[in-house]
Amino acid sequence: MSEEKPVTSRKDRPTGSMHVGDADFDVNDPAYEMDATWGEVCTACCVKTPTEWAFGLLGIAAVFFFLYFFLLGLDLLGEGAKVMGGCAAGALFGDDMNPIAGLMVGIVATVLLQSSSTTTSIVVSLVGADTVTVKQGIFMIMGSNIGTSVTNTIVAMGHMGDGDQLERAFAGATVHDMFNFLSVAILLPVEAATGYLFHLTEALTTNFKAQDGEKWEGPVKKLVSPLASRIIMVNKKVAGDIASGKATCDTYYPNNGTISCEDYSDPLTCKSGLLACDTKADVPFCPAFFDPEATESVDRTSGVCAFIIGLILLFICLFALVKILQRIMMGASTRVLYKATNINGYLAILIGAGITILVQSSSITTSVLTPLVGVGALRLEQMLPLTLGANIGTTVTGFLAALLGNKNGMQVALAHLFFNITGIVIWYPVPFMRNIPLNAARALGRSTRLFRGFPLIYIAVAFIAMPLVFLGISYLFSDGNSGLTALGSIIVIILALAIIYTGYFCKYQGGSEKCTECLVTREKRNNAVSNLPDDMEWLKAKVRELSEHTGLSVDEEAGADEASDETEPPKEEDA
C-alpha cells in the first residue's frame, strides 16, 4: 500500500486553504466561519511570555526600519520618473483636447510622473493660468485618478515568489484600479453630456478669493525627503513650464546643451536643469546626482539610476517586511487577524483619507497596504474602503494648491473631490454594486495563478498601450485634417471589429477555455520543474526508508541489482 506524499510546500496545499505566517487554515472548517471575539484578539495580542514580547517589539522596530526605506524607495522611484518623463509629461498638456484625449493625457502623465498629486497640481496651475479650460482639466483629473494606481500594482509584483501572496496582493492592488476604471466609465460620459461636475463646482466657487500662504508639507515627507534630496532633487518647474508653453526641455540647457553656471567649481551657482540644488536650506547643498556639466541625456540617465535604485530598495524592503510580518503573525489565527482589522467600512474610508492627507500621496497609502493584503493580514473587503479614502485624501494636495490660485483652479480641485465622492456613492453603499469592483479584482488576482507574469502584461496594456492608442486616435480626430480623420475612422473600425471578433471567439468558439487550458498546462509544467528538488528529496527519503526496512544499504541494493542484471541470461529475440 503506497503512502501519500506529505504536503511540503505552499503549492501542495489543497484548494480552500489559507496561509498566514507559517500556519494553514481550511476555509471550509466550521470553526473558521465563526467570527473571533475581541477577547481572543486581546489574548493573542497581549498574553505573551517576556521572550515573545522582546521578539515582538524587536519585530515592530524592524518593521518601522524597513518601512522607512520602503518609503524612501517610493520617493526615489517617483523622483526618477519625474526626471525621465518630466519633459514628455509637460508636452502632453495642450489647450485643444476632447474628453477622451484629456482622460488619456491624465493617465499617461501620472504614469510618467508616478504621482497623481503632481499631475493634479500641474492641471490646477494650468487651469488657473487659463492655459487649459476647466472642462478639459476635469477630464485630466479623472485620468490622474486611474494613473496613480500603477505604483501599488508594481509593489504587488514583489510577491511573485509566492503564488498565494501574489494572488492576494495583486487583487488588493487592482481593487483601486477597478474602482477608478468603473467610476470613469460612468462619470466621463455623464460629464461630457451634462457638465455635472463643472456646473456643481462653478456654483460652489462663485465667491472664491485666493488665499495667502505657503505650501504645506506632511510629516512623512519631512522624514523621508532629507535623505532622498541628498541623492536626487527634481526641478519641479519643468513639467509645469513646458505644459504652459513657457519653456521647452532645451531651455534648461542653454550653454551648448549643458546647464548654465557662474562658477563650474561651485555647483550652487548653477541654474537648474532637470535636476536642482536646494538653495533654500539652512546649509545649501546639491544632491549626489547633480552634475554642473550635465547635459539633458546625463540628467535623464541620473533619473534612470534613481528609478532603478528606488525599485531595488522597494523590493528588498518589501521582501523584508513580508518576512517580518509573517514571523510576527506566526501561529496567529486568521479569524483573530481578520477580527482585529474588521472595522466599519465608512470608518475605514476616513482612516484612509486621514493617512493620505498626512503622507500627501495615495500611492504611498495603497503601496504600504498592499503587502498587508498579500500576507493575509488585511482582507480585500477592508482594502477597498481604505483605497476609497486614499482617493479622497489625495484631493487635498490639489485643494491646497488651488487656495493660492484663482477661481478656475479651485473649481478643478473641487471637481476632483466630487468625482471621487460621487464614485464612492455609486459603488460602495449598496452591497451588489460594491461586489462589482471586488469581484473584478479577485478575477485579476486569480489570473496570476494561470500566469505569474500577468501583472506585467496588465500594467503594459492598462497603463501604457491602451492610453497611448486612445490618445493617438483622439489626436487624429482633433487635428482638423480630413485625411487624418479618415485614417482615424479606419483604425477605429478595425479595432471595433477586432474586439467584436475576440469576444465572439472567446464566448462561442471556446477561445476562453483554450487560452485558460494553455496557461494552466504551462503553469503546471513550471510548477513541476520548480517542485522537482522537493520531489527528489522525498524520493530519496523513501529509498532510505526502504533500505532500512530491507536491512541493506542503498549502495548494497544498487550492487545487488547490477549483479542480477549481469547474471540474468539474455532474452532470445522472437523469430
XYZ file of C-alpha atoms in Angstrom:
575
model
C 0.000 0.000 0.000
C 1.564 3.229 -1.146
C 1.981 6.097 1.237
C 0.769 9.580 0.214
C 3.354 12.270 -0.323
C 3.220 14.819 2.515
C 2.496 18.467 1.882
C 5.894 20.134 1.715
C 5.234 23.490 0.126
C 2.529 26.069 -0.414
C 1.985 24.772 -3.932
C 0.881 21.407 -2.484
C -1.841 22.870 -0.283
C -5.387 21.901 -1.182
C -7.788 24.433 -2.629
C -9.733 26.191 0.098
C -6.815 26.523 2.500
C -5.377 29.829 3.612
C -1.928 30.642 4.860
C -0.946 33.223 7.453
C 2.566 33.193 8.813
C 3.511 29.513 8.902
C 0.033 28.196 9.752
C -2.636 26.717 7.457
C -6.385 27.122 7.805
C -9.167 25.366 5.985
C -11.817 27.881 4.998
C -14.350 25.009 4.831
C -13.825 24.215 8.505
C -16.933 25.303 10.503
C -14.620 26.774 13.155
C -13.132 29.063 10.526
C -16.542 30.501 9.650
C -17.118 31.586 13.257
C -16.043 35.136 13.999
C -13.369 35.559 16.629
C -14.238 37.503 19.769
C -12.421 40.612 20.944
C -11.330 38.560 23.938
C -9.485 36.204 21.592
C -7.949 39.210 19.848
C -6.729 40.672 23.153
C -5.392 37.284 24.275
C -3.489 36.790 21.017
C -2.158 40.329 21.167
C -1.284 40.805 24.818
C -0.875 37.433 26.552
C 2.755 36.624 25.790
C 5.887 35.491 27.572
C 8.702 38.013 28.184
C 10.690 36.389 25.378
C 7.740 36.732 22.983
C 7.313 40.383 23.988
C 11.004 41.036 23.328
C 10.891 39.417 19.898
C 7.604 41.190 19.132
C 8.997 44.634 19.970
C 12.151 43.864 18.010
C 9.988 42.836 15.053
C 7.947 46.061 15.250
C 11.173 48.117 15.334
C 12.404 46.200 12.271
C 9.075 46.878 10.514
C 9.457 50.646 11.051
C 13.094 50.484 9.903
C 12.275 48.755 6.621
C 9.093 50.809 6.209
C 11.201 53.986 6.254
C 13.442 52.695 3.472
C 10.370 51.348 1.638
C 9.019 54.920 1.603
C 12.463 56.174 0.561
C 12.378 53.714 -2.344
C 8.939 55.011 -3.369
C 10.261 58.574 -3.204
C 13.292 57.747 -5.356
C 11.042 55.854 -7.765
C 8.830 58.922 -8.162
C 11.717 61.393 -8.406
C 13.471 59.268 -11.015
C 10.245 59.003 -13.025
C 9.800 62.790 -12.913
C 13.324 63.297 -14.287
C 12.828 60.683 -17.024
C 9.341 61.781 -18.043
C 9.053 65.415 -16.895
C 9.563 66.931 -20.356
C 7.349 64.348 -22.062
C 4.603 64.714 -19.454
C 4.649 68.506 -19.751
C 4.437 68.320 -23.548
C 1.286 66.184 -23.308
C -0.821 69.012 -21.913
C -2.484 71.180 -24.519
C -5.365 73.590 -24.958
C -7.338 71.684 -27.602
C -8.408 68.299 -26.271
C -11.595 66.296 -26.378
C -12.743 64.386 -23.258
C -11.042 61.113 -24.274
C -7.761 62.889 -25.022
C -7.935 64.726 -21.700
C -8.537 61.464 -19.845
C -5.629 59.703 -21.582
C -3.287 62.655 -21.010
C -4.088 62.443 -17.296
C -3.323 58.701 -17.232
C -0.060 58.895 -19.214
C 1.204 62.000 -17.376
C 0.563 60.384 -13.985
C 2.276 57.144 -15.056
C 5.290 59.163 -16.256
C 5.431 61.326 -13.128
C 4.442 58.500 -10.736
C 2.326 60.949 -8.760
C -1.300 61.985 -9.135
C -0.617 64.835 -6.708
C 1.960 66.281 -9.127
C -0.383 65.860 -12.098
C -3.237 67.462 -10.171
C -1.072 70.413 -9.117
C 0.070 70.948 -12.736
C -3.516 70.801 -14.026
C -4.703 73.214 -11.328
C -1.872 75.613 -12.249
C -2.609 75.360 -15.989
C -6.314 75.961 -15.450
C -5.520 78.855 -13.115
C -3.321 80.384 -15.834
C -6.100 79.855 -18.457
C -3.787 77.577 -20.468
C -6.299 74.737 -20.140
C -10.055 75.163 -19.726
C -11.865 73.972 -16.619
C -13.777 71.321 -18.591
C -10.553 69.893 -20.049
C -8.929 69.977 -16.614
C -11.773 67.892 -15.150
C -11.160 65.087 -17.661
C -7.403 65.211 -16.993
C -8.105 64.848 -13.267
C -10.176 61.729 -13.981
C -7.182 60.298 -15.839
C -4.808 61.077 -12.965
C -7.090 59.047 -10.687
C -6.507 55.989 -12.882
C -2.779 56.561 -13.421
C -1.956 56.803 -9.721
C -2.804 53.147 -9.093
C 0.136 51.884 -11.196
C 2.550 52.275 -8.250
C 0.885 49.803 -5.889
C 0.438 47.396 -8.822
C 4.238 47.485 -9.234
C 4.569 46.844 -5.487
C 2.299 43.781 -5.801
C 4.820 42.245 -8.217
C 7.238 41.998 -5.315
C 5.206 38.951 -4.204
C 5.930 36.957 -7.386
C 7.929 34.412 -5.426
C 4.791 33.130 -3.670
C 1.637 32.277 -5.631
C -0.710 32.737 -2.635
C 0.702 36.127 -1.733
C 0.805 37.315 -5.349
C -2.871 36.454 -5.874
C -3.946 38.354 -2.750
C -1.569 41.298 -3.264
C -2.481 41.767 -6.928
C -6.192 41.664 -6.083
C -5.578 44.187 -3.292
C -3.700 46.489 -5.663
C -6.136 46.270 -8.577
C -9.266 46.866 -6.499
C -8.121 50.501 -6.607
C -7.853 50.295 -10.409
C -11.271 48.692 -10.785
C -12.981 51.393 -8.742
C -11.289 54.130 -10.782
C -11.991 52.494 -14.159
C -15.637 51.874 -13.274
C -16.119 55.413 -11.931
C -14.642 56.911 -15.099
C -16.742 54.599 -17.280
C -19.893 56.096 -15.735
C -18.938 59.689 -14.916
C -16.968 60.601 -18.061
C -19.958 60.260 -20.438
C -22.211 61.860 -17.807
C -19.819 64.809 -17.502
C -19.402 65.099 -21.291
C -23.186 65.105 -21.783
C -24.373 67.197 -18.820
C -21.374 69.026 -17.322
C -22.445 67.754 -13.885
C -19.109 68.363 -12.121
C -18.491 71.625 -13.995
C -21.819 73.196 -13.011
C -21.683 71.898 -9.422
C -18.185 73.272 -8.771
C -18.941 76.504 -10.599
C -21.799 77.153 -8.187
C -19.570 76.370 -5.181
C -16.745 78.725 -6.246
C -18.829 81.780 -7.105
C -17.380 83.916 -4.309
C -13.934 82.296 -4.069
C -10.929 84.524 -3.339
C -7.293 83.442 -3.397
C -5.557 82.994 -0.018
C -2.030 83.840 1.028
C 0.178 81.149 2.499
C 2.855 78.555 1.921
C 2.666 75.003 0.668
C 2.030 72.509 3.491
C 4.403 69.559 3.789
C 3.239 66.374 5.518
C 5.182 64.737 8.379
C 6.153 61.639 6.352
C 7.517 63.864 3.593
C 9.586 65.696 6.184
C 11.040 62.414 7.427
C 11.893 60.917 4.017
C 12.804 63.997 1.956
C 16.040 64.948 3.791
C 17.697 61.666 2.790
C 16.083 61.450 -0.666
C 17.094 65.027 -1.521
C 20.726 64.153 -0.797
C 20.514 61.570 -3.583
C 18.418 63.354 -6.228
C 16.317 66.508 -6.360
C 13.963 67.262 -9.238
C 13.388 70.667 -10.776
C 9.645 70.791 -10.159
C 9.120 73.697 -12.566
C 9.994 71.687 -15.684
C 6.686 69.896 -16.353
C 4.563 72.940 -15.485
C 6.626 75.394 -17.578
C 6.643 73.080 -20.612
C 2.908 72.413 -20.232
C 2.136 76.148 -20.113
C 4.401 76.878 -23.097
C 6.868 78.995 -21.124
C 9.796 76.735 -21.961
C 10.998 73.613 -23.721
C 13.383 70.999 -22.381
C 16.249 72.668 -24.290
C 15.587 75.923 -22.435
C 17.149 74.436 -19.299
C 20.405 73.597 -21.137
C 21.374 76.881 -22.867
C 25.157 76.516 -22.707
C 25.801 74.276 -25.736
C 23.463 71.630 -24.377
C 24.613 71.939 -20.751
C 23.238 73.859 -17.790
C 24.433 77.401 -17.139
C 26.807 78.080 -14.201
C 28.545 81.219 -12.971
C 31.330 79.118 -11.483
C 31.582 75.460 -12.535
C 33.665 74.674 -9.455
C 30.708 75.713 -7.280
C 27.524 73.742 -8.208
C 25.384 76.095 -6.111
C 25.956 78.852 -8.706
C 24.422 76.679 -11.465
C 20.900 77.097 -12.757
C 18.641 74.061 -12.610
C 18.209 71.621 -15.473
C 16.062 68.549 -14.922
C 17.851 68.298 -11.576
C 18.190 71.051 -8.983
C 20.081 72.020 -5.833
C 18.479 73.024 -2.536
C 19.453 76.679 -2.170
C 16.760 77.407 0.440
C 18.099 75.013 3.084
C 19.892 76.343 6.170
C 23.051 74.922 4.621
C 22.552 74.938 0.820
C 23.638 71.739 -0.944
C 23.462 69.842 -4.224
C 22.376 66.177 -4.396
C 24.771 63.371 -5.298
C 23.427 63.051 -8.856
C 23.766 66.772 -9.655
C 26.490 67.496 -12.220
C 27.445 71.120 -13.125
C 28.449 69.991 -16.621
C 25.422 67.772 -17.179
C 23.578 67.578 -20.471
C 19.922 66.619 -20.785
C 20.864 62.996 -21.519
C 23.162 62.875 -18.461
C 20.365 64.138 -16.217
C 17.950 61.605 -17.712
C 20.493 58.872 -17.023
C 20.631 60.071 -13.409
C 16.853 59.772 -13.319
C 17.040 56.198 -14.662
C 19.636 55.324 -11.990
C 17.474 56.827 -9.221
C 14.440 54.942 -10.561
C 16.331 51.630 -10.559
C 17.772 52.269 -7.084
C 14.272 53.059 -5.823
C 12.876 49.898 -7.419
C 15.608 47.710 -5.912
C 15.175 49.337 -2.494
C 11.410 48.888 -2.797
C 11.592 45.159 -3.475
C 14.292 44.491 -0.861
C 12.295 46.272 1.845
C 9.074 44.625 0.667
C 10.704 41.188 0.961
C 11.971 42.033 4.458
C 8.602 43.461 5.555
C 6.739 40.370 4.361
C 9.137 38.027 6.189
C 8.966 40.058 9.409
C 5.168 40.307 9.288
C 4.947 36.544 8.756
C 7.174 35.945 11.786
C 5.127 38.359 13.921
C 1.882 36.657 12.854
C 3.261 33.126 13.171
C 0.677 30.880 14.795
C -1.944 33.631 14.811
C -5.406 32.508 13.728
C -6.788 34.015 10.524
C -10.058 34.591 12.397
C -8.243 36.690 15.002
C -6.346 38.722 12.411
C -9.488 39.417 10.410
C -11.378 40.394 13.549
C -8.611 42.830 14.516
C -8.737 44.520 11.084
C -12.512 44.285 10.657
C -13.579 47.892 11.163
C -16.623 49.679 9.815
C -16.218 50.443 6.099
C -17.085 54.122 6.424
C -14.636 54.494 9.295
C -12.020 52.799 7.077
C -12.701 55.442 4.404
C -11.999 58.180 6.959
C -8.834 56.403 8.101
C -7.613 56.035 4.513
C -8.313 59.717 3.854
C -6.541 60.796 7.056
C -3.429 58.713 6.343
C -3.248 60.047 2.771
C -3.567 63.644 3.924
C -0.614 63.074 6.261
C 1.622 61.388 3.668
C 0.274 63.571 0.791
C 0.155 60.638 -1.610
C -2.462 57.988 -2.273
C 0.278 55.902 -3.915
C 2.148 55.667 -0.612
C -1.005 54.701 1.292
C -2.065 51.946 -1.100
C 1.518 50.719 -1.624
C 2.007 50.242 2.119
C -1.344 48.445 2.469
C -0.779 46.091 -0.496
C 1.803 43.872 1.322
C -0.624 43.533 4.248
C -3.205 42.107 1.852
C -0.512 39.893 0.354
C 0.433 38.247 3.663
C -3.240 37.802 4.596
C -3.404 40.334 7.421
C -5.936 42.532 5.591
C -8.937 41.334 3.634
C -9.848 42.650 0.205
C -13.175 43.874 1.646
C -11.196 46.120 4.028
C -8.711 47.215 1.389
C -11.458 48.702 -0.793
C -12.733 51.369 1.663
C -9.169 52.264 2.652
C -8.299 52.936 -1.006
C -11.512 54.926 -1.434
C -10.418 57.066 1.491
C -6.981 57.427 -0.121
C -8.696 58.723 -3.264
C -10.397 61.424 -1.204
C -7.253 62.253 0.788
C -5.154 62.818 -2.326
C -7.515 65.592 -3.483
C -6.318 67.730 -0.567
C -2.986 68.383 -2.344
C -4.730 69.968 -5.323
C -7.108 71.773 -2.982
C -4.203 73.375 -1.085
C -2.503 74.369 -4.353
C -5.773 75.908 -5.580
C -6.131 78.036 -2.430
C -3.171 80.097 -3.662
C -4.641 80.438 -7.165
C -7.844 81.680 -8.721
C -11.449 80.519 -9.074
C -10.807 78.234 -12.061
C -8.066 76.303 -10.292
C -10.269 75.815 -7.222
C -13.097 74.625 -9.465
C -10.907 71.821 -10.872
C -9.678 70.856 -7.378
C -13.279 70.600 -6.140
C -14.220 68.608 -9.260
C -11.539 66.075 -8.278
C -13.056 65.793 -4.798
C -16.655 65.428 -6.005
C -15.639 62.955 -8.709
C -14.292 60.627 -6.018
C -17.225 61.230 -3.671
C -19.719 60.505 -6.479
C -17.819 57.326 -7.360
C -17.989 56.177 -3.736
C -21.739 56.903 -3.585
C -22.258 54.809 -6.736
C -20.044 51.824 -5.937
C -19.776 51.425 -2.175
C -23.022 51.739 -0.114
C -25.037 49.052 -1.982
C -23.522 45.550 -1.462
C -24.397 44.439 -5.007
C -22.586 47.420 -6.539
C -19.682 47.052 -4.091
C -19.147 43.462 -5.225
C -18.534 44.533 -8.829
C -15.046 46.077 -8.248
C -14.304 43.420 -5.596
C -15.117 40.509 -7.918
C -13.227 42.132 -10.799
C -10.145 42.465 -8.572
C -10.492 38.845 -7.410
C -10.653 37.701 -11.049
C -7.445 39.601 -11.799
C -5.845 38.054 -8.726
C -6.809 34.562 -9.904
C -5.247 35.321 -13.281
C -1.833 35.284 -11.614
C -2.437 31.580 -10.894
C -2.592 30.958 -14.635
C 0.444 33.115 -15.453
C 2.838 34.706 -12.955
C 3.809 37.351 -15.498
C 0.210 38.582 -15.829
C 0.829 41.740 -13.688
C 3.468 42.903 -16.200
C 1.063 42.405 -19.106
C -1.692 44.168 -17.165
C 0.498 47.227 -16.470
C 1.731 47.362 -20.077
C -1.798 47.182 -21.513
C -3.861 49.156 -18.967
C -1.429 51.986 -18.220
C 0.732 52.292 -21.336
C -0.599 50.681 -24.536
C -4.310 51.436 -24.133
C -3.912 55.113 -23.116
C -1.366 55.754 -25.896
C -3.584 54.105 -28.540
C -6.677 56.082 -27.493
C -4.617 59.275 -27.200
C -3.247 58.808 -30.707
C -6.699 58.091 -32.144
C -8.226 61.124 -30.410
C -5.500 63.369 -31.849
C -6.272 62.050 -35.351
C -9.843 63.290 -34.963
C -8.988 66.605 -33.267
C -6.251 67.721 -35.716
C -8.767 69.074 -38.238
C -7.104 67.302 -41.186
C -9.653 65.332 -43.240
C -7.040 62.723 -44.205
C -6.119 62.082 -40.557
C -9.807 61.929 -39.658
C -10.369 59.270 -42.344
C -7.340 57.329 -41.041
C -8.689 57.576 -37.511
C -12.079 56.263 -38.657
C -10.453 53.246 -40.330
C -8.398 52.479 -37.214
C -11.490 52.714 -35.001
C -13.415 50.341 -37.308
C -10.524 47.842 -37.311
C -10.235 47.983 -33.505
C -14.009 47.578 -33.112
C -14.039 44.544 -35.414
C -11.054 43.054 -33.570
C -12.805 43.493 -30.223
C -16.060 42.001 -31.560
C -14.240 39.018 -33.067
C -12.259 38.440 -29.873
C -15.476 38.483 -27.841
C -17.166 36.093 -30.286
C -14.141 33.761 -30.326
C -13.934 33.652 -26.533
C -17.693 33.266 -25.997
C -18.850 30.969 -28.785
C -15.751 29.212 -30.142
C -14.194 28.143 -26.864
C -11.380 30.672 -27.061
C -11.515 31.461 -23.357
C -11.336 27.759 -22.415
C -8.494 27.113 -24.868
C -6.492 30.042 -23.544
C -7.121 29.019 -19.935
C -6.178 25.403 -20.660
C -2.955 26.514 -22.357
C -1.986 28.745 -19.425
C -2.913 26.080 -16.846
C -0.771 23.487 -18.658
C 2.123 25.933 -18.816
C 1.821 26.805 -15.125
C 1.640 23.104 -14.155
C 4.814 22.453 -16.123
C 6.569 25.367 -14.422
C 5.383 24.175 -11.004
C 6.584 20.652 -11.750
C 10.031 21.986 -12.612
C 10.177 24.196 -9.523
C 8.967 21.341 -7.288
C 11.458 18.854 -8.758
C 14.102 19.370 -5.999
C 11.459 18.743 -3.284
C 10.216 15.667 -5.143
C 13.735 14.291 -5.432
C 14.330 14.803 -1.707
C 11.068 12.967 -0.980
C 12.083 10.064 -3.237
C 15.494 9.870 -1.574
C 13.798 9.722 1.834
C 11.587 6.860 0.634
C 14.608 4.970 -0.721
C 16.334 5.356 2.655
C 13.213 4.060 4.437
C 13.130 1.073 2.063
C 16.814 0.308 2.638
C 16.286 0.401 6.404
C 13.312 -1.959 6.040
C 15.272 -4.493 3.945
C 18.428 -4.195 6.039
C 20.517 -3.300 3.012
C 22.281 -0.017 2.388
C 21.449 1.950 -0.718
C 24.854 1.026 -2.217
C 24.345 -2.697 -1.459
C 20.928 -2.664 -3.091
C 22.363 -0.956 -6.143
C 25.188 -3.566 -6.286
C 22.695 -6.426 -5.957
C 20.620 -5.006 -8.768
C 23.691 -4.733 -11.005
C 24.750 -8.369 -10.185
C 21.314 -9.697 -11.028
C 21.409 -7.807 -14.315
C 24.794 -9.405 -15.168
C 23.757 -12.977 -14.287
C 20.374 -12.838 -15.971
C 20.582 -14.672 -19.351
C 19.806 -12.560 -22.386
C 16.304 -12.942 -23.770
C 16.031 -14.613 -27.150
C 14.562 -12.463 -29.830
C 11.270 -13.547 -31.330
C 11.591 -15.383 -34.611
